[in-house]
PDB file of C-alpha atoms in Angstrom:
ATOM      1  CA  UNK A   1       7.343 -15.482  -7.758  1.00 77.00           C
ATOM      2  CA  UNK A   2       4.586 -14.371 -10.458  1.00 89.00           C
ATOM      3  CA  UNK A   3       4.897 -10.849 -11.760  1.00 95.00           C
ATOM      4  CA  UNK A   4       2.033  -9.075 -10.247  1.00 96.00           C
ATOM      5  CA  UNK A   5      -0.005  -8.302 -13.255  1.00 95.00           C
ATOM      6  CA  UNK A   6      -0.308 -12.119 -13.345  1.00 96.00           C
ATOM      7  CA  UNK A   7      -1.268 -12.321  -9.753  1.00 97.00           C
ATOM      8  CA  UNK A   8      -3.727  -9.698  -9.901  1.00 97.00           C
ATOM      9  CA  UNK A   9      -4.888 -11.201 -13.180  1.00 96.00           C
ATOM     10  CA  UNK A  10      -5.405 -15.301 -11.453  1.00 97.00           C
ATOM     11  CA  UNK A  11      -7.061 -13.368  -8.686  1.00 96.00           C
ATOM     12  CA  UNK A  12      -9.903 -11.566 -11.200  1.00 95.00           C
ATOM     13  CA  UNK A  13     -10.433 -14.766 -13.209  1.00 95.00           C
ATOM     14  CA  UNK A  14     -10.526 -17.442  -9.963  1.00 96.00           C
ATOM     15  CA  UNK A  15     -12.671 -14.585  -7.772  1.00 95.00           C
ATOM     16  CA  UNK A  16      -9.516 -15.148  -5.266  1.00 96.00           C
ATOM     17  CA  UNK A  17      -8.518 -11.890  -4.186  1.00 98.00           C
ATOM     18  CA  UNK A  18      -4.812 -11.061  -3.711  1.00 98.00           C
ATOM     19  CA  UNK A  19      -4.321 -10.156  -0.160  1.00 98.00           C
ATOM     20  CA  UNK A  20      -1.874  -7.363   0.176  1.00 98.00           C
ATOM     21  CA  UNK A  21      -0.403  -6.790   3.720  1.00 98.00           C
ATOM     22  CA  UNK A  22       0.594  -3.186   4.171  1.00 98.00           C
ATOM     23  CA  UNK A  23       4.708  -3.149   5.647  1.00 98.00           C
ATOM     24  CA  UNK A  24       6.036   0.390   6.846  1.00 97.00           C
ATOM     25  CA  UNK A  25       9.571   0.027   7.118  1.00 97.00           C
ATOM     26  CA  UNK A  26      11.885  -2.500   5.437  1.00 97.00           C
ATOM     27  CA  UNK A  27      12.140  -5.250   8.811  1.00 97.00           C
ATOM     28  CA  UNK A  28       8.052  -5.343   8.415  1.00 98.00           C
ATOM     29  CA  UNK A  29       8.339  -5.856   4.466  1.00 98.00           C
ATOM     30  CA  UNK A  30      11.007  -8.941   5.423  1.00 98.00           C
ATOM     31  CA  UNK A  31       8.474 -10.246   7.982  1.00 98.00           C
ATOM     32  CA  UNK A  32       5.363 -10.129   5.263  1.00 98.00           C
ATOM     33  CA  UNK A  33       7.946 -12.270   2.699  1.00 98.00           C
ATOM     34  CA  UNK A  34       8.679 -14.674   4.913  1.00 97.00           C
ATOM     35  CA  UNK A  35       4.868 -15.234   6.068  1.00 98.00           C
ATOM     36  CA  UNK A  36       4.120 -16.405   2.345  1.00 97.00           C
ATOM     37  CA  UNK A  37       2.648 -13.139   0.764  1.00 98.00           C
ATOM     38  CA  UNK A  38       3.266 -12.523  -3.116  1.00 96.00           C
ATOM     39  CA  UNK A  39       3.063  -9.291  -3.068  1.00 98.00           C
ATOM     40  CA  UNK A  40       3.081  -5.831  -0.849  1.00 98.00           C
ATOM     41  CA  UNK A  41       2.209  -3.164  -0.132  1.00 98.00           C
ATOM     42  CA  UNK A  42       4.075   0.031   0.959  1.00 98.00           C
ATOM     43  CA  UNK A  43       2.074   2.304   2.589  1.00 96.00           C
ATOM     44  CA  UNK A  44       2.248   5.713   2.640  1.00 95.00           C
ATOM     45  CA  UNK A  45       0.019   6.223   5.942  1.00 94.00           C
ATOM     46  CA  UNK A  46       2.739   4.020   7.681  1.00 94.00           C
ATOM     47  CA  UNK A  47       5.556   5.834   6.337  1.00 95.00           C
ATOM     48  CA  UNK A  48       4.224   9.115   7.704  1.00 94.00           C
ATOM     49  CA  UNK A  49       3.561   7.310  11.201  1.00 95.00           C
ATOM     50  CA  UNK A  50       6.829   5.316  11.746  1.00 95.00           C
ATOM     51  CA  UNK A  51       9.588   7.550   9.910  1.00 93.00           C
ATOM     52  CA  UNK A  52       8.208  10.868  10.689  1.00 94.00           C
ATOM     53  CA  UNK A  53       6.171  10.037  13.711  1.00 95.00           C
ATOM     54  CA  UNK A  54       3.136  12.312  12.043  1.00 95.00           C
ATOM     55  CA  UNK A  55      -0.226  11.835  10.631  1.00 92.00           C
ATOM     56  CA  UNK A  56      -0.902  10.704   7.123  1.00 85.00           C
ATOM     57  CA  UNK A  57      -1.843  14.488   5.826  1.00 88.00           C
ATOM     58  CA  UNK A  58       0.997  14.759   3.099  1.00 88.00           C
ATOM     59  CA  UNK A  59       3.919  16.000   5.409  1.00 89.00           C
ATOM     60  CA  UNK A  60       6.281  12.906   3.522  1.00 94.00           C
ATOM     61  CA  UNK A  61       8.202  13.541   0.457  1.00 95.00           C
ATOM     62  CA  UNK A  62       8.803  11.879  -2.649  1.00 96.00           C
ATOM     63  CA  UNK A  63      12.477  11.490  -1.668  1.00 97.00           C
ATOM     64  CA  UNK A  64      11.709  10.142   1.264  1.00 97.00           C
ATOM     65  CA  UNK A  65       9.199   7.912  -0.377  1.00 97.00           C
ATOM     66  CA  UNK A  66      11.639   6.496  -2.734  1.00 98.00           C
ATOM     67  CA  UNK A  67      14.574   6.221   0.022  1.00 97.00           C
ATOM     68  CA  UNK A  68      12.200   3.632   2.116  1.00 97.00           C
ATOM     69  CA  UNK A  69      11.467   2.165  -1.334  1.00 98.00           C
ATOM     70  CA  UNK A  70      14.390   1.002  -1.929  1.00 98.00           C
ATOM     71  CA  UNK A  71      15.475  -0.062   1.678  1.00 98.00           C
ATOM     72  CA  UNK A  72      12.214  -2.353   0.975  1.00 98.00           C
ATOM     73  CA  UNK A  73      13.118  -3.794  -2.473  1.00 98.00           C
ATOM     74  CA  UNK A  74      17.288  -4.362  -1.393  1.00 97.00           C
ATOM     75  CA  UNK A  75      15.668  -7.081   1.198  1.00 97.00           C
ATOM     76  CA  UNK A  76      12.347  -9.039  -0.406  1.00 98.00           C
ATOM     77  CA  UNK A  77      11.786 -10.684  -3.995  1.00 97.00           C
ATOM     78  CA  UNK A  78       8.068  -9.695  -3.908  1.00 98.00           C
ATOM     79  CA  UNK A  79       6.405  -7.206  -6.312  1.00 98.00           C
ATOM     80  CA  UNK A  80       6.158  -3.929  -4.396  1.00 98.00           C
ATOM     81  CA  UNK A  81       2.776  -2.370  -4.522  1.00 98.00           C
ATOM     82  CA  UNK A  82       3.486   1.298  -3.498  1.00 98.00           C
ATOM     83  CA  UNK A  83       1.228   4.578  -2.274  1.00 97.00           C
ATOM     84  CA  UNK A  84       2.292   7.234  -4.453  1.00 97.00           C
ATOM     85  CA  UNK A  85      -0.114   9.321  -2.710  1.00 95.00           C
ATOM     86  CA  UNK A  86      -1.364  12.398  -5.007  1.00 96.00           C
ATOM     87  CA  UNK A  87       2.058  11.924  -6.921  1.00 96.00           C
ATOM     88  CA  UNK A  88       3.214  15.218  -4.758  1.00 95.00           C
ATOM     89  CA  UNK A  89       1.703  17.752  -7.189  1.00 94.00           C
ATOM     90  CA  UNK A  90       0.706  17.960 -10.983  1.00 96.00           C
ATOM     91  CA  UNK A  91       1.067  15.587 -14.105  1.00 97.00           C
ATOM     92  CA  UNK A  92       4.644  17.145 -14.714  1.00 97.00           C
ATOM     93  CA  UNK A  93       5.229  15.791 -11.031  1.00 97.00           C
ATOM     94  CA  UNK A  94       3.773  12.584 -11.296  1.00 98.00           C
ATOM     95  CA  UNK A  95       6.045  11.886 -14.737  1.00 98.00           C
ATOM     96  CA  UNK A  96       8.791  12.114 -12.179  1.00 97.00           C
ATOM     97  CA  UNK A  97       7.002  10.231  -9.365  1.00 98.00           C
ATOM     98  CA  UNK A  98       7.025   7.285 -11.603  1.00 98.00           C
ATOM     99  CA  UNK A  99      10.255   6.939 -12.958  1.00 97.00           C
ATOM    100  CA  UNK A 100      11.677   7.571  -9.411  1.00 98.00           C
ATOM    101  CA  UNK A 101       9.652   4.639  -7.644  1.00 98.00           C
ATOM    102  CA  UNK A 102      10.077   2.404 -10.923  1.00 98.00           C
ATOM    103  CA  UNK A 103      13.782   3.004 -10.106  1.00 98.00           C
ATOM    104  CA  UNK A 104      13.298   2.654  -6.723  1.00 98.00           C
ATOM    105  CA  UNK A 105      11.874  -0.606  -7.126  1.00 98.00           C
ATOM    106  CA  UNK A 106       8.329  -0.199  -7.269  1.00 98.00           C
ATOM    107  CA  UNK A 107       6.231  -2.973  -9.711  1.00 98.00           C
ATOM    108  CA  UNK A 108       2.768  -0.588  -9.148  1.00 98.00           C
ATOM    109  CA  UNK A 109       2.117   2.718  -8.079  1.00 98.00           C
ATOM    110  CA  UNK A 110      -1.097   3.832  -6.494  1.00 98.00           C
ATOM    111  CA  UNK A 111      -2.395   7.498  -7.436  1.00 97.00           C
ATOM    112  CA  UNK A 112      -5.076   9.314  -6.095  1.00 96.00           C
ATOM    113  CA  UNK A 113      -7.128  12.416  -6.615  1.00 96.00           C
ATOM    114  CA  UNK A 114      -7.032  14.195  -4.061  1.00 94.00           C
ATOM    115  CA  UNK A 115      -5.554  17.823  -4.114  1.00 92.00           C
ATOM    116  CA  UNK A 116      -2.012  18.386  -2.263  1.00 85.00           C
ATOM    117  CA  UNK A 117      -1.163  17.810   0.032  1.00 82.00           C
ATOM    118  CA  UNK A 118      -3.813  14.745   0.688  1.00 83.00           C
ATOM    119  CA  UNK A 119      -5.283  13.444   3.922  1.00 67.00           C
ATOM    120  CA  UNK A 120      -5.806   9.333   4.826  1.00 76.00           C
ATOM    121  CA  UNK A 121      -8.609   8.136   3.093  1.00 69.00           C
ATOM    122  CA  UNK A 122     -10.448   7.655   5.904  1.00 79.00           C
ATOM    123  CA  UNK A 123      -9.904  11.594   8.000  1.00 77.00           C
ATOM    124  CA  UNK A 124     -13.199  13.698   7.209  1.00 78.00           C
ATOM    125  CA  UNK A 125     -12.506  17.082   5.454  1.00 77.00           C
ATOM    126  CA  UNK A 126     -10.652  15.685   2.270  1.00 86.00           C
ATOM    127  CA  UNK A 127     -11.090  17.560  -1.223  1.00 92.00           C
ATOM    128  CA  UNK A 128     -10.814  16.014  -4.717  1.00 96.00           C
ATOM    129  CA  UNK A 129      -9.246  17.508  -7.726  1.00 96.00           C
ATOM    130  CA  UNK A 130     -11.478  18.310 -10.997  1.00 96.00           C
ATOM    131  CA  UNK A 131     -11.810  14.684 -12.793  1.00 97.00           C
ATOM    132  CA  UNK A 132     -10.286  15.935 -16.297  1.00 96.00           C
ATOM    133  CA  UNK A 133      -6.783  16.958 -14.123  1.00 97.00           C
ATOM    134  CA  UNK A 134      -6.973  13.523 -12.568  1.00 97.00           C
ATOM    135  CA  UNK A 135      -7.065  12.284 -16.336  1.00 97.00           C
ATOM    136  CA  UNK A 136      -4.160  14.395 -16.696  1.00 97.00           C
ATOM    137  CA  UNK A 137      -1.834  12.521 -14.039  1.00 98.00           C
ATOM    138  CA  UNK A 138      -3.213   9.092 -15.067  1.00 98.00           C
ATOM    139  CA  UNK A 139      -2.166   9.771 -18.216  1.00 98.00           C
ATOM    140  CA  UNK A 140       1.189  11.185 -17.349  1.00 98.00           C
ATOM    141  CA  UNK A 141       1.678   8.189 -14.855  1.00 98.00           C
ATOM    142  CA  UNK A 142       1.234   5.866 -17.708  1.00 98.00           C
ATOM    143  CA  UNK A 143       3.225   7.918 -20.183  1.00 97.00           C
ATOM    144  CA  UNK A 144       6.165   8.029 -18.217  1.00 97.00           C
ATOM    145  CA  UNK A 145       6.735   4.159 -16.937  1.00 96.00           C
ATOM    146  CA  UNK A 146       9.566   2.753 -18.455  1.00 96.00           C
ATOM    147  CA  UNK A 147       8.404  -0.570 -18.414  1.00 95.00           C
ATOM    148  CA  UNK A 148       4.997  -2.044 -19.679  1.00 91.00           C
ATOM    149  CA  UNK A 149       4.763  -4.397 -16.741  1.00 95.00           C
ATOM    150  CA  UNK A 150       5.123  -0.902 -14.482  1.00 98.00           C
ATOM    151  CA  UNK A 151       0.886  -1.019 -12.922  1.00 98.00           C
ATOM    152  CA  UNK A 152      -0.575   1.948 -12.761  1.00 98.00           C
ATOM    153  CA  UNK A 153      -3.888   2.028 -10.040  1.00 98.00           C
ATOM    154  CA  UNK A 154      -5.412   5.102 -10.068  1.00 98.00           C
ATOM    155  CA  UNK A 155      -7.606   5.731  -6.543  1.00 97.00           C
ATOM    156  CA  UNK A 156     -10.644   8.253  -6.439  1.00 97.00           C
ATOM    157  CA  UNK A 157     -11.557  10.007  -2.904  1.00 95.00           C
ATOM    158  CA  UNK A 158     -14.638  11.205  -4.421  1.00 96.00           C
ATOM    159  CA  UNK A 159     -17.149   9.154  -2.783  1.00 95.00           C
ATOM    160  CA  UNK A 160     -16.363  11.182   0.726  1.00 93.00           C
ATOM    161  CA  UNK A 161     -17.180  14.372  -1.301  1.00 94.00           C
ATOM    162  CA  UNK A 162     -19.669  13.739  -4.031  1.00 95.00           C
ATOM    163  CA  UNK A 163     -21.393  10.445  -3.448  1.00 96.00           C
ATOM    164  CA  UNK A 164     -20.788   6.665  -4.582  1.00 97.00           C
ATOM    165  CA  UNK A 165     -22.356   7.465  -7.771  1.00 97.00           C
ATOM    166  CA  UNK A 166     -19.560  10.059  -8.635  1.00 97.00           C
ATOM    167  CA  UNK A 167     -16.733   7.808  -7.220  1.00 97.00           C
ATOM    168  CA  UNK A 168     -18.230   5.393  -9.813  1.00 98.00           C
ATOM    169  CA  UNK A 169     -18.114   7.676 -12.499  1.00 97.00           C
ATOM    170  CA  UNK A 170     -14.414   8.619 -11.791  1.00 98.00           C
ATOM    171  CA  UNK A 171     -13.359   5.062 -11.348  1.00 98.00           C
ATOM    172  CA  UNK A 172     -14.916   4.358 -15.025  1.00 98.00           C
ATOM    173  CA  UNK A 173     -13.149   7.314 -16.147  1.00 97.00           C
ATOM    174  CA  UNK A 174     -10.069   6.009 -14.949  1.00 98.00           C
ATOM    175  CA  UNK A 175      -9.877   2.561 -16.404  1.00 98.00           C
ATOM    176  CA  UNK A 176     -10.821   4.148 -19.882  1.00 98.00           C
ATOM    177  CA  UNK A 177      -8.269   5.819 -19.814  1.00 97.00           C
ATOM    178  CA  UNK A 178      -5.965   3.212 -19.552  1.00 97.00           C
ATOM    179  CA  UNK A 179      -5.442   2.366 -15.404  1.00 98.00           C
ATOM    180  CA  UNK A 180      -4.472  -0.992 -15.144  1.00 98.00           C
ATOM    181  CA  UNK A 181      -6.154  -1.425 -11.602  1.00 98.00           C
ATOM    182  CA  UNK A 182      -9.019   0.878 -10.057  1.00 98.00           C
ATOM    183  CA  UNK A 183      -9.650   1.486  -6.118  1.00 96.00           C
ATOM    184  CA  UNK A 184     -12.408   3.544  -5.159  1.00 97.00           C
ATOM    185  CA  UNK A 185     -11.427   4.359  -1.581  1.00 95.00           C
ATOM    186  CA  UNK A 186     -14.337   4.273   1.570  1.00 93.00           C
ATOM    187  CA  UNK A 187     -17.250   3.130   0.060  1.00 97.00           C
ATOM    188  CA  UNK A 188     -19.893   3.159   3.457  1.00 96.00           C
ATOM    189  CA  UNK A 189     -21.535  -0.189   2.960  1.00 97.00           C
ATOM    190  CA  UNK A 190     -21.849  -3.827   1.523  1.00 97.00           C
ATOM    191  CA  UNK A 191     -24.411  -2.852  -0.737  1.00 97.00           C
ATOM    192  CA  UNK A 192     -21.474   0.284  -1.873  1.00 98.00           C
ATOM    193  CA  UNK A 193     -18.909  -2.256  -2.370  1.00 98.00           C
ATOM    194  CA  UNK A 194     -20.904  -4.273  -4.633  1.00 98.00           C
ATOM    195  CA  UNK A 195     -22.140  -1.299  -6.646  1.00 98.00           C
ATOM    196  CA  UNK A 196     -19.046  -0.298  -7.265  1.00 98.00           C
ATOM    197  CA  UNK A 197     -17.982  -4.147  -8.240  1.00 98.00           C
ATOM    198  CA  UNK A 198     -21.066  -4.096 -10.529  1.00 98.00           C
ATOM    199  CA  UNK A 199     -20.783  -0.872 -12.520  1.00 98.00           C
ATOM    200  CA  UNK A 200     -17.379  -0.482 -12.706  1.00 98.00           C
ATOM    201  CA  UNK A 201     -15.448  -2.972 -15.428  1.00 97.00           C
ATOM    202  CA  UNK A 202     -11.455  -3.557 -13.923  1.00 97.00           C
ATOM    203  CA  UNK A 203      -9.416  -5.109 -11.645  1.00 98.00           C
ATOM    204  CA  UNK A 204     -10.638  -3.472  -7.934  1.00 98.00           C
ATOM    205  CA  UNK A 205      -9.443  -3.188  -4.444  1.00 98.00           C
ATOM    206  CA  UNK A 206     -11.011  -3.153  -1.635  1.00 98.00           C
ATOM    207  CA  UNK A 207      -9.154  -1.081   1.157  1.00 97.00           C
ATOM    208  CA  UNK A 208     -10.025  -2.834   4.528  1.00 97.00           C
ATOM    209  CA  UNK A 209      -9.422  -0.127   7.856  1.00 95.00           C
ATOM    210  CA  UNK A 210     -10.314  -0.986  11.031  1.00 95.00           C
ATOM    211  CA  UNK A 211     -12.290   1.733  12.660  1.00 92.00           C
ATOM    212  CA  UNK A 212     -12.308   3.669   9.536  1.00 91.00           C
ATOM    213  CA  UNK A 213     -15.673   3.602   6.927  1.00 92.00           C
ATOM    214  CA  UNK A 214     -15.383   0.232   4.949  1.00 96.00           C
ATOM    215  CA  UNK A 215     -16.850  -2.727   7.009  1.00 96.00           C
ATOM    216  CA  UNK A 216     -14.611  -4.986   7.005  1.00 97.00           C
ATOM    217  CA  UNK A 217     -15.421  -7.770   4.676  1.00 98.00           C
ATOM    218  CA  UNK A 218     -14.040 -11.522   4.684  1.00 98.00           C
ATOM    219  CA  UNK A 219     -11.609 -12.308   1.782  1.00 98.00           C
ATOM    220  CA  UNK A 220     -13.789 -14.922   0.168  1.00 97.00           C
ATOM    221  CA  UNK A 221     -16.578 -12.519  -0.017  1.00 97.00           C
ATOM    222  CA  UNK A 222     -14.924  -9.910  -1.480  1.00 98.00           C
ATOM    223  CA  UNK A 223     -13.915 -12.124  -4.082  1.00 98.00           C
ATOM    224  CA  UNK A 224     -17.518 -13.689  -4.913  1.00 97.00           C
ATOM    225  CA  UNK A 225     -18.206  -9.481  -5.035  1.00 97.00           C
ATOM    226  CA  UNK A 226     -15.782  -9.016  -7.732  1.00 97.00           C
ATOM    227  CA  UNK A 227     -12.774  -7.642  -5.889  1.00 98.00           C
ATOM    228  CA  UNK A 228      -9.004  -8.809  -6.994  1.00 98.00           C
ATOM    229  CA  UNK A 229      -6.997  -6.733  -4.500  1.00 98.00           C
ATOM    230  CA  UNK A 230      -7.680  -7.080  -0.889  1.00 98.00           C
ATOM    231  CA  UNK A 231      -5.786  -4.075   1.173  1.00 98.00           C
ATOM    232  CA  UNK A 232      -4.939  -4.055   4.740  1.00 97.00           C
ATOM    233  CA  UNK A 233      -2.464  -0.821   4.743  1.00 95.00           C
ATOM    234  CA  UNK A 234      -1.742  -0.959   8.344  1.00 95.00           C
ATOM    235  CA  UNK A 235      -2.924  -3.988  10.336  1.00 97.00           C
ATOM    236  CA  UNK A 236       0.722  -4.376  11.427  1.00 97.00           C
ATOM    237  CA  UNK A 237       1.879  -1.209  11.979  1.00 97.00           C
ATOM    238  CA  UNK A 238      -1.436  -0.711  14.242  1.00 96.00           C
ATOM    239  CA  UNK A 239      -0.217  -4.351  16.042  1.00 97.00           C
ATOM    240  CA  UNK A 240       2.966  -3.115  16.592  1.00 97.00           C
ATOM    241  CA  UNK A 241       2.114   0.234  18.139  1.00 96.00           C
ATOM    242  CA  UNK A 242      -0.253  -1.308  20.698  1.00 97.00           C
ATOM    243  CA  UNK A 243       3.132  -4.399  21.100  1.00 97.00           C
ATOM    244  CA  UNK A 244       5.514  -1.506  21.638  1.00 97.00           C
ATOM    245  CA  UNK A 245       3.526   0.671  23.694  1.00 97.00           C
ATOM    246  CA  UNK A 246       3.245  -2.471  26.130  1.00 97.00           C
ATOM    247  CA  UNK A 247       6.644  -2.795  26.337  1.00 97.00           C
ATOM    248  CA  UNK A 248       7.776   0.429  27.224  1.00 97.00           C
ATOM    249  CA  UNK A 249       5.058   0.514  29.518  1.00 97.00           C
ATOM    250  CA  UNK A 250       6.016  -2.366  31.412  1.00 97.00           C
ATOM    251  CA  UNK A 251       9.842  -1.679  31.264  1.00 97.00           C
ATOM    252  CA  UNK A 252       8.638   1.825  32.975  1.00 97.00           C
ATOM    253  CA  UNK A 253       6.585   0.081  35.520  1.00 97.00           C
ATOM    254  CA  UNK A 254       9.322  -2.855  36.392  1.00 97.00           C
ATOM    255  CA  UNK A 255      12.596  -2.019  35.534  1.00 97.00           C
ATOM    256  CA  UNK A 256      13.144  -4.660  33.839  1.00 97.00           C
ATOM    257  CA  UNK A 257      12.231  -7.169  30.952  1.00 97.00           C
ATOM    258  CA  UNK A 258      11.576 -10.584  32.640  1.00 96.00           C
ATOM    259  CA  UNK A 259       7.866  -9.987  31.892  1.00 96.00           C
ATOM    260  CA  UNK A 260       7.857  -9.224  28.549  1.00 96.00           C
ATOM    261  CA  UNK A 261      10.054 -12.872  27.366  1.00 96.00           C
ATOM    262  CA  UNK A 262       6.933 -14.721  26.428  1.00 94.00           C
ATOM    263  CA  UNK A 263       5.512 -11.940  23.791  1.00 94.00           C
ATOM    264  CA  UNK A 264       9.222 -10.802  22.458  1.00 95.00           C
ATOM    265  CA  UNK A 265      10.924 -12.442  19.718  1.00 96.00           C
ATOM    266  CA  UNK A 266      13.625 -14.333  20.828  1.00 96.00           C
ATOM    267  CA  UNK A 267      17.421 -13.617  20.267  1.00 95.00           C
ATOM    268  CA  UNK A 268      17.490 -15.981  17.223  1.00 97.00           C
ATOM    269  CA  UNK A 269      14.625 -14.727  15.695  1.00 96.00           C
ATOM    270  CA  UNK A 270      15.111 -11.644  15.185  1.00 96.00           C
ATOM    271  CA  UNK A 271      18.601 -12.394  13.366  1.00 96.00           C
ATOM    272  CA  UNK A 272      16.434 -14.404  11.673  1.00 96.00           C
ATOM    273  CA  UNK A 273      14.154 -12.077  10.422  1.00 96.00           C
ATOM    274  CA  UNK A 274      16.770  -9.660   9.532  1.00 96.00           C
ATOM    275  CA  UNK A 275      18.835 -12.116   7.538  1.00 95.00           C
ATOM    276  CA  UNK A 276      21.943 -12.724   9.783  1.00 94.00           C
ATOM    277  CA  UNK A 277      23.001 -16.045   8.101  1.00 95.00           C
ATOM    278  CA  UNK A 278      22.994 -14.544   4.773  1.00 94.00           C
ATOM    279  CA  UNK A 279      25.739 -11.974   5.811  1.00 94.00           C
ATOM    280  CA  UNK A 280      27.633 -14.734   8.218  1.00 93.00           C
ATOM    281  CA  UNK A 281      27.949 -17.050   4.753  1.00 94.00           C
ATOM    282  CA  UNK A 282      29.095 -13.541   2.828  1.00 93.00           C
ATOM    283  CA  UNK A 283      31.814 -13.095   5.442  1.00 92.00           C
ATOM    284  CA  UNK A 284      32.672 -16.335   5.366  1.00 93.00           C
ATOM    285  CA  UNK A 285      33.015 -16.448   1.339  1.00 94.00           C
ATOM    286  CA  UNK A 286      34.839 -13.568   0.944  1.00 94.00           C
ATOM    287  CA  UNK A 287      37.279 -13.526   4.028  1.00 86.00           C
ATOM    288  CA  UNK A 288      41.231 -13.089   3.520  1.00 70.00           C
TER     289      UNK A 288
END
């Protein structure tokens, strides 16, 4: 498997975006592996929902962020691209942020500038720090990686609260100060996306939501825009909320499963997916 820098650096020279599938617990980051993807991402919006059962609004810790880190890098080989969120407080927090997720197992870490504690990306009523403190924590996130090959993507929230031209301004800010990767989260249009592609000289992602206020944009296109990093944060989780909901609703309704056998995984498959074989040929190796 590449390291990601080179990914992310095949995908700005080729105009191929690297498609990063957003996993919330460590079964969904097994499942994204196995489909082919070379790298994902951990979200934080998806931690919030399935762990705490709450909105993304910063109610998650950084423990807890590094905990379901590492649950995700003990079972997958691929780069882990992870939401650090606002890095849970000021540049001094960020420095320990970073070496907890590096630790953790994290290859990038995504930092935003919003104040704490941070709403989704795509709620109305968000706020954005002054740009020179956001310098502060990019500069503190990059300080404080142990290793060089440690990404750094620094995310501004400002176009929500000042304009696109602002974002712009922030994102510039951001790679000249040294952010390996730049994300200027909700711009409103096509003709946003590309501005943003056009003034702004880095590796980009585009954040795709469904219902939130990106259109949603086909791969390739992105790409001939001048994106490198194509996000879909929670396209799973969102599938597996309306696949569970179903279930329990016809389990409630019947009594029983019989109906739900040609949409469930079968017995096989899901020891499958969680790597039964691997601990069968582990028991067998080291019985007495």
């Amino acid at each position: 498997m590449a390291p990601l820098q080179d990914q992310i650096g095949t995908a700005r020279e080729t105009a191929r975006p690297l498609l990063l599938p957003g996993v919330y617990d460590a079964l969904s980051a097994r499942l994204a592996a196995a489909a082919g993807f070379e790298s994902i991402y951990v979200t934080g919006a998806g931690l919030a929902n399935s762990r705490l059962g709450v909105p993304d609004i910063g109610l998650t810790s950084v423990d807890q962020l590094a905990d379901h880190v590492a649950a995700i890098s003990d079972v997958v080989e691929v780069p882990l691209v992870v939401d650090g969120d606002t890095g849970f407080g000021n540049a001094v927090n960020v420095t320990h942020v970073v070496r907890k997720l590096e630790r953790a197992g994290a290859n990038a870490i995504q930092f935003e500038d919003q104040v704490f504690p941070k709403k989704c990306g795509h709620f109305a009523g968000k706020a954005v720090i002054p740009l020179e403190e956001m310098a502060g924590k990019i500069q503190a996130a990059l300080d404080s990686r142990r290793s060089a090959d440690t990404l750094i993507i620094a995310r501004t929230d400002a176009r929500a609260t000042d304009g696109i031209e602002a974002a712009i301004e922030r994102a510039n800010r951001f790679r000249e100060l040294g952010a390996d990767v730049v994300f200027v989260e909700a711009p409103r249009s096509i003709d946003e996306l590309r501005l943003v592609a056009e003034q702004v000289d880095a590796p980009l992602v585009a954040n795709m939501v469904e219902g939130g206020s990106t259109p949603i944009v086909p791969l390739d296109e992105l790409g001939e825009l001048g994106y490198s990093v194509v996000l879909y944060a929670n396209a799973a989780l969102r599938s597996a909320l309306r696949a569970v909901t179903l279930a329990y609703a016809e389990l409630k309704t019947s009594g029983i499963s019989t109906n739900l056998l040609a949409t469930m995984a079968t017995w096989d498959e899901r020891q499958q997916a969680v790597g039964k074989p691997h601990y069968d040929e582990l028991e067998a190796r080291y019985a007495s």
